[in-house]
Amino acid sequence: MAKINILLIVILSISLLGCTGTDFVDDLTVEPKIELAQTQIALKPGDATMVMADYFDEFGRKQTVQFQYISSNTQAVAVDQQGKITAVNSGRAVIEISYQGVIAVPLNVNVVSGASDAAIVEIASPKTT
């Protein structure tokens, strides 16, 4: 009986020694992303609007960040670094919105001068992963 008690004490001691130290639990991470309120905008020359975008970090938390904005056609659409889009002339531009290497889906902007002008509309099914 004494041998069993000693054996149990030894096993219990070894078990408790194995529990010392710091346990680390990795947080679930995701790819950082930028979400846009819309991906198509139609404006008349002289009109302006703001880009509505949200950045989500690697933990899925919404963060306030300073995006970078680039217009593919500044003759038709200008964009400043606060996200204000201004229609300059009839035409089309794609606005690229990015933050630290994360790039949003393209924001397509069509500038039409009158009601009889046709804006380019792209219809596509949503991507599934």
PDB file of C-alpha atoms in Angstrom:
ATOM      1  CA  MET A   1       0.000   0.000   0.000  1.00  0.00           C
ATOM      2  CA  ALA A   2       2.872   2.340   0.822  1.00  0.00           C
ATOM      3  CA  LYS A   3       4.401   1.676  -2.623  1.00  0.00           C
ATOM      4  CA  ILE A   4       1.113   2.695  -4.293  1.00  0.00           C
ATOM      5  CA  ASN A   5       0.916   5.913  -2.232  1.00  0.00           C
ATOM      6  CA  ILE A   6       4.519   6.797  -3.088  1.00  0.00           C
ATOM      7  CA  LEU A   7       3.863   6.015  -6.757  1.00  0.00           C
ATOM      8  CA  LEU A   8       0.756   8.239  -6.745  1.00  0.00           C
ATOM      9  CA  ILE A   9       2.708  11.060  -5.083  1.00  0.00           C
ATOM     10  CA  VAL A  10       5.471  10.783  -7.699  1.00  0.00           C
ATOM     11  CA  ILE A  11       2.967  10.756 -10.590  1.00  0.00           C
ATOM     12  CA  LEU A  12       1.074  13.708  -9.098  1.00  0.00           C
ATOM     13  CA  SER A  13       4.332  15.657  -8.590  1.00  0.00           C
ATOM     14  CA  ILE A  14       5.421  15.033 -12.164  1.00  0.00           C
ATOM     15  CA  SER A  15       2.000  16.089 -13.438  1.00  0.00           C
ATOM     16  CA  LEU A  16       2.084  19.334 -11.482  1.00  0.00           C
ATOM     17  CA  LEU A  17       5.618  20.144 -12.629  1.00  0.00           C
ATOM     18  CA  GLY A  18       4.496  19.755 -16.240  1.00  0.00           C
ATOM     19  CA  CYS A  19       1.873  22.470 -15.706  1.00  0.00           C
ATOM     20  CA  THR A  20       4.294  25.207 -14.732  1.00  0.00           C
ATOM     21  CA  GLY A  21       5.128  27.926 -17.216  1.00  0.00           C
ATOM     22  CA  THR A  22       3.086  30.138 -19.474  1.00  0.00           C
ATOM     23  CA  ASP A  23       0.487  28.820 -21.849  1.00  0.00           C
ATOM     24  CA  PHE A  24      -0.066  30.838 -25.002  1.00  0.00           C
ATOM     25  CA  VAL A  25      -3.287  30.776 -26.966  1.00  0.00           C
ATOM     26  CA  ASP A  26      -3.066  32.160 -30.466  1.00  0.00           C
ATOM     27  CA  ASP A  27      -5.810  34.614 -31.362  1.00  0.00           C
ATOM     28  CA  LEU A  28      -7.773  33.770 -34.459  1.00  0.00           C
ATOM     29  CA  THR A  29      -6.519  35.979 -37.270  1.00  0.00           C
ATOM     30  CA  VAL A  30      -7.980  36.861 -40.648  1.00  0.00           C
ATOM     31  CA  GLU A  31      -6.712  38.731 -43.676  1.00  0.00           C
ATOM     32  CA  PRO A  32      -6.980  42.506 -43.167  1.00  0.00           C
ATOM     33  CA  LYS A  33      -9.506  44.020 -45.569  1.00  0.00           C
ATOM     34  CA  ILE A  34     -11.106  47.216 -46.772  1.00  0.00           C
ATOM     35  CA  GLU A  35     -14.863  47.228 -47.313  1.00  0.00           C
ATOM     36  CA  LEU A  36     -16.547  49.837 -49.509  1.00  0.00           C
ATOM     37  CA  ALA A  37     -20.125  51.031 -49.066  1.00  0.00           C
ATOM     38  CA  GLN A  38     -20.479  50.956 -52.866  1.00  0.00           C
ATOM     39  CA  THR A  39     -18.364  49.951 -55.851  1.00  0.00           C
ATOM     40  CA  GLN A  40     -20.162  52.002 -58.555  1.00  0.00           C
ATOM     41  CA  ILE A  41     -20.777  55.748 -58.550  1.00  0.00           C
ATOM     42  CA  ALA A  42     -22.287  57.958 -61.275  1.00  0.00           C
ATOM     43  CA  LEU A  43     -21.783  61.737 -61.126  1.00  0.00           C
ATOM     44  CA  LYS A  44     -22.255  64.827 -63.290  1.00  0.00           C
ATOM     45  CA  PRO A  45     -19.305  67.172 -63.915  1.00  0.00           C
ATOM     46  CA  GLY A  46     -18.838  69.402 -60.882  1.00  0.00           C
ATOM     47  CA  ASP A  47     -20.522  66.959 -58.484  1.00  0.00           C
ATOM     48  CA  ALA A  48     -18.586  65.557 -55.544  1.00  0.00           C
ATOM     49  CA  THR A  49     -19.023  62.746 -53.042  1.00  0.00           C
ATOM     50  CA  MET A  50     -16.995  61.033 -50.331  1.00  0.00           C
ATOM     51  CA  VAL A  51     -15.639  57.490 -50.453  1.00  0.00           C
ATOM     52  CA  MET A  52     -17.189  55.445 -47.672  1.00  0.00           C
ATOM     53  CA  ALA A  53     -14.687  52.755 -46.666  1.00  0.00           C
ATOM     54  CA  ASP A  54     -13.913  50.747 -43.532  1.00  0.00           C
ATOM     55  CA  TYR A  55     -10.676  48.966 -42.642  1.00  0.00           C
ATOM     56  CA  PHE A  56     -10.726  45.718 -40.660  1.00  0.00           C
ATOM     57  CA  ASP A  57      -7.432  44.523 -39.125  1.00  0.00           C
ATOM     58  CA  GLU A  58      -6.104  40.970 -38.787  1.00  0.00           C
ATOM     59  CA  PHE A  59      -8.397  40.375 -35.798  1.00  0.00           C
ATOM     60  CA  GLY A  60     -11.485  41.539 -37.688  1.00  0.00           C
ATOM     61  CA  ARG A  61     -11.695  44.764 -35.698  1.00  0.00           C
ATOM     62  CA  LYS A  62     -12.776  47.957 -37.446  1.00  0.00           C
ATOM     63  CA  GLN A  63      -9.975  50.529 -37.274  1.00  0.00           C
ATOM     64  CA  THR A  64      -9.811  54.218 -38.162  1.00  0.00           C
ATOM     65  CA  VAL A  65      -6.972  54.620 -40.678  1.00  0.00           C
ATOM     66  CA  GLN A  66      -5.779  57.079 -43.319  1.00  0.00           C
ATOM     67  CA  PHE A  67      -6.381  55.485 -46.723  1.00  0.00           C
ATOM     68  CA  GLN A  68      -4.460  56.286 -49.878  1.00  0.00           C
ATOM     69  CA  TYR A  69      -6.618  57.151 -52.915  1.00  0.00           C
ATOM     70  CA  ILE A  70      -5.544  57.072 -56.566  1.00  0.00           C
ATOM     71  CA  SER A  71      -7.663  57.944 -59.636  1.00  0.00           C
ATOM     72  CA  SER A  72      -6.903  56.070 -62.860  1.00  0.00           C
ATOM     73  CA  ASN A  73      -8.160  59.033 -64.940  1.00  0.00           C
ATOM     74  CA  THR A  74      -7.672  62.437 -63.355  1.00  0.00           C
ATOM     75  CA  GLN A  75      -9.060  64.108 -66.504  1.00  0.00           C
ATOM     76  CA  ALA A  76     -12.487  62.699 -65.584  1.00  0.00           C
ATOM     77  CA  VAL A  77     -12.339  62.123 -61.823  1.00  0.00           C
ATOM     78  CA  ALA A  78     -10.196  63.704 -59.139  1.00  0.00           C
ATOM     79  CA  VAL A  79      -9.808  62.280 -55.643  1.00  0.00           C
ATOM     80  CA  ASP A  80      -8.049  63.880 -52.678  1.00  0.00           C
ATOM     81  CA  GLN A  81      -6.384  62.142 -49.734  1.00  0.00           C
ATOM     82  CA  GLN A  82      -9.481  62.586 -47.563  1.00  0.00           C
ATOM     83  CA  GLY A  83     -11.506  60.484 -50.050  1.00  0.00           C
ATOM     84  CA  LYS A  84     -13.420  63.322 -51.704  1.00  0.00           C
ATOM     85  CA  ILE A  85     -14.243  62.355 -55.300  1.00  0.00           C
ATOM     86  CA  THR A  86     -14.901  65.222 -57.726  1.00  0.00           C
ATOM     87  CA  ALA A  87     -16.295  64.710 -61.226  1.00  0.00           C
ATOM     88  CA  VAL A  88     -14.228  66.853 -63.610  1.00  0.00           C
ATOM     89  CA  ASN A  89     -15.316  65.859 -67.152  1.00  0.00           C
ATOM     90  CA  SER A  90     -17.353  63.150 -68.820  1.00  0.00           C
ATOM     91  CA  GLY A  91     -15.535  59.837 -68.680  1.00  0.00           C
ATOM     92  CA  ARG A  92     -14.732  56.939 -66.456  1.00  0.00           C
ATOM     93  CA  ALA A  93     -12.162  56.289 -63.735  1.00  0.00           C
ATOM     94  CA  VAL A  94     -11.315  53.585 -61.256  1.00  0.00           C
ATOM     95  CA  ILE A  95     -10.420  54.735 -57.753  1.00  0.00           C
ATOM     96  CA  GLU A  96      -7.910  52.550 -55.936  1.00  0.00           C
ATOM     97  CA  ILE A  97      -8.206  52.654 -52.158  1.00  0.00           C
ATOM     98  CA  SER A  98      -5.424  51.127 -50.086  1.00  0.00           C
ATOM     99  CA  TYR A  99      -3.841  51.017 -46.654  1.00  0.00           C
ATOM    100  CA  GLN A 100      -0.492  49.368 -45.819  1.00  0.00           C
ATOM    101  CA  GLY A 101      -0.598  47.015 -48.799  1.00  0.00           C
ATOM    102  CA  VAL A 102      -4.273  46.094 -48.404  1.00  0.00           C
ATOM    103  CA  ILE A 103      -6.223  47.107 -51.518  1.00  0.00           C
ATOM    104  CA  ALA A 104     -10.003  47.411 -51.715  1.00  0.00           C
ATOM    105  CA  VAL A 105     -12.086  46.189 -54.625  1.00  0.00           C
ATOM    106  CA  PRO A 106     -12.053  48.845 -57.375  1.00  0.00           C
ATOM    107  CA  LEU A 107     -14.433  51.789 -57.059  1.00  0.00           C
ATOM    108  CA  ASN A 108     -15.785  52.542 -60.560  1.00  0.00           C
ATOM    109  CA  VAL A 109     -16.795  56.157 -61.165  1.00  0.00           C
ATOM    110  CA  ASN A 110     -18.726  57.239 -64.266  1.00  0.00           C
ATOM    111  CA  VAL A 111     -19.103  60.920 -65.080  1.00  0.00           C
ATOM    112  CA  VAL A 112     -21.992  61.749 -67.413  1.00  0.00           C
ATOM    113  CA  SER A 113     -22.839  65.254 -68.612  1.00  0.00           C
ATOM    114  CA  GLY A 114     -26.525  64.835 -69.251  1.00  0.00           C
ATOM    115  CA  ALA A 115     -29.546  62.612 -68.797  1.00  0.00           C
ATOM    116  CA  SER A 116     -29.118  61.248 -72.325  1.00  0.00           C
ATOM    117  CA  ASP A 117     -25.541  60.072 -71.646  1.00  0.00           C
ATOM    118  CA  ALA A 118     -25.177  56.460 -70.632  1.00  0.00           C
ATOM    119  CA  ALA A 119     -23.075  55.466 -67.679  1.00  0.00           C
ATOM    120  CA  ILE A 120     -21.133  52.244 -67.952  1.00  0.00           C
ATOM    121  CA  VAL A 121     -22.672  49.676 -65.661  1.00  0.00           C
ATOM    122  CA  GLU A 122     -20.938  46.406 -64.918  1.00  0.00           C
ATOM    123  CA  ILE A 123     -23.078  43.512 -63.755  1.00  0.00           C
ATOM    124  CA  ALA A 124     -21.352  40.585 -62.092  1.00  0.00           C
ATOM    125  CA  SER A 125     -22.286  37.882 -59.647  1.00  0.00           C
ATOM    126  CA  PRO A 126     -20.663  38.089 -56.230  1.00  0.00           C
ATOM    127  CA  LYS A 127     -17.500  36.045 -55.734  1.00  0.00           C
ATOM    128  CA  THR A 128     -17.772  33.116 -53.400  1.00  0.00           C
ATOM    129  CA  THR A 129     -14.926  31.502 -51.563  1.00  0.00           C
TER     130      THR A 129
END
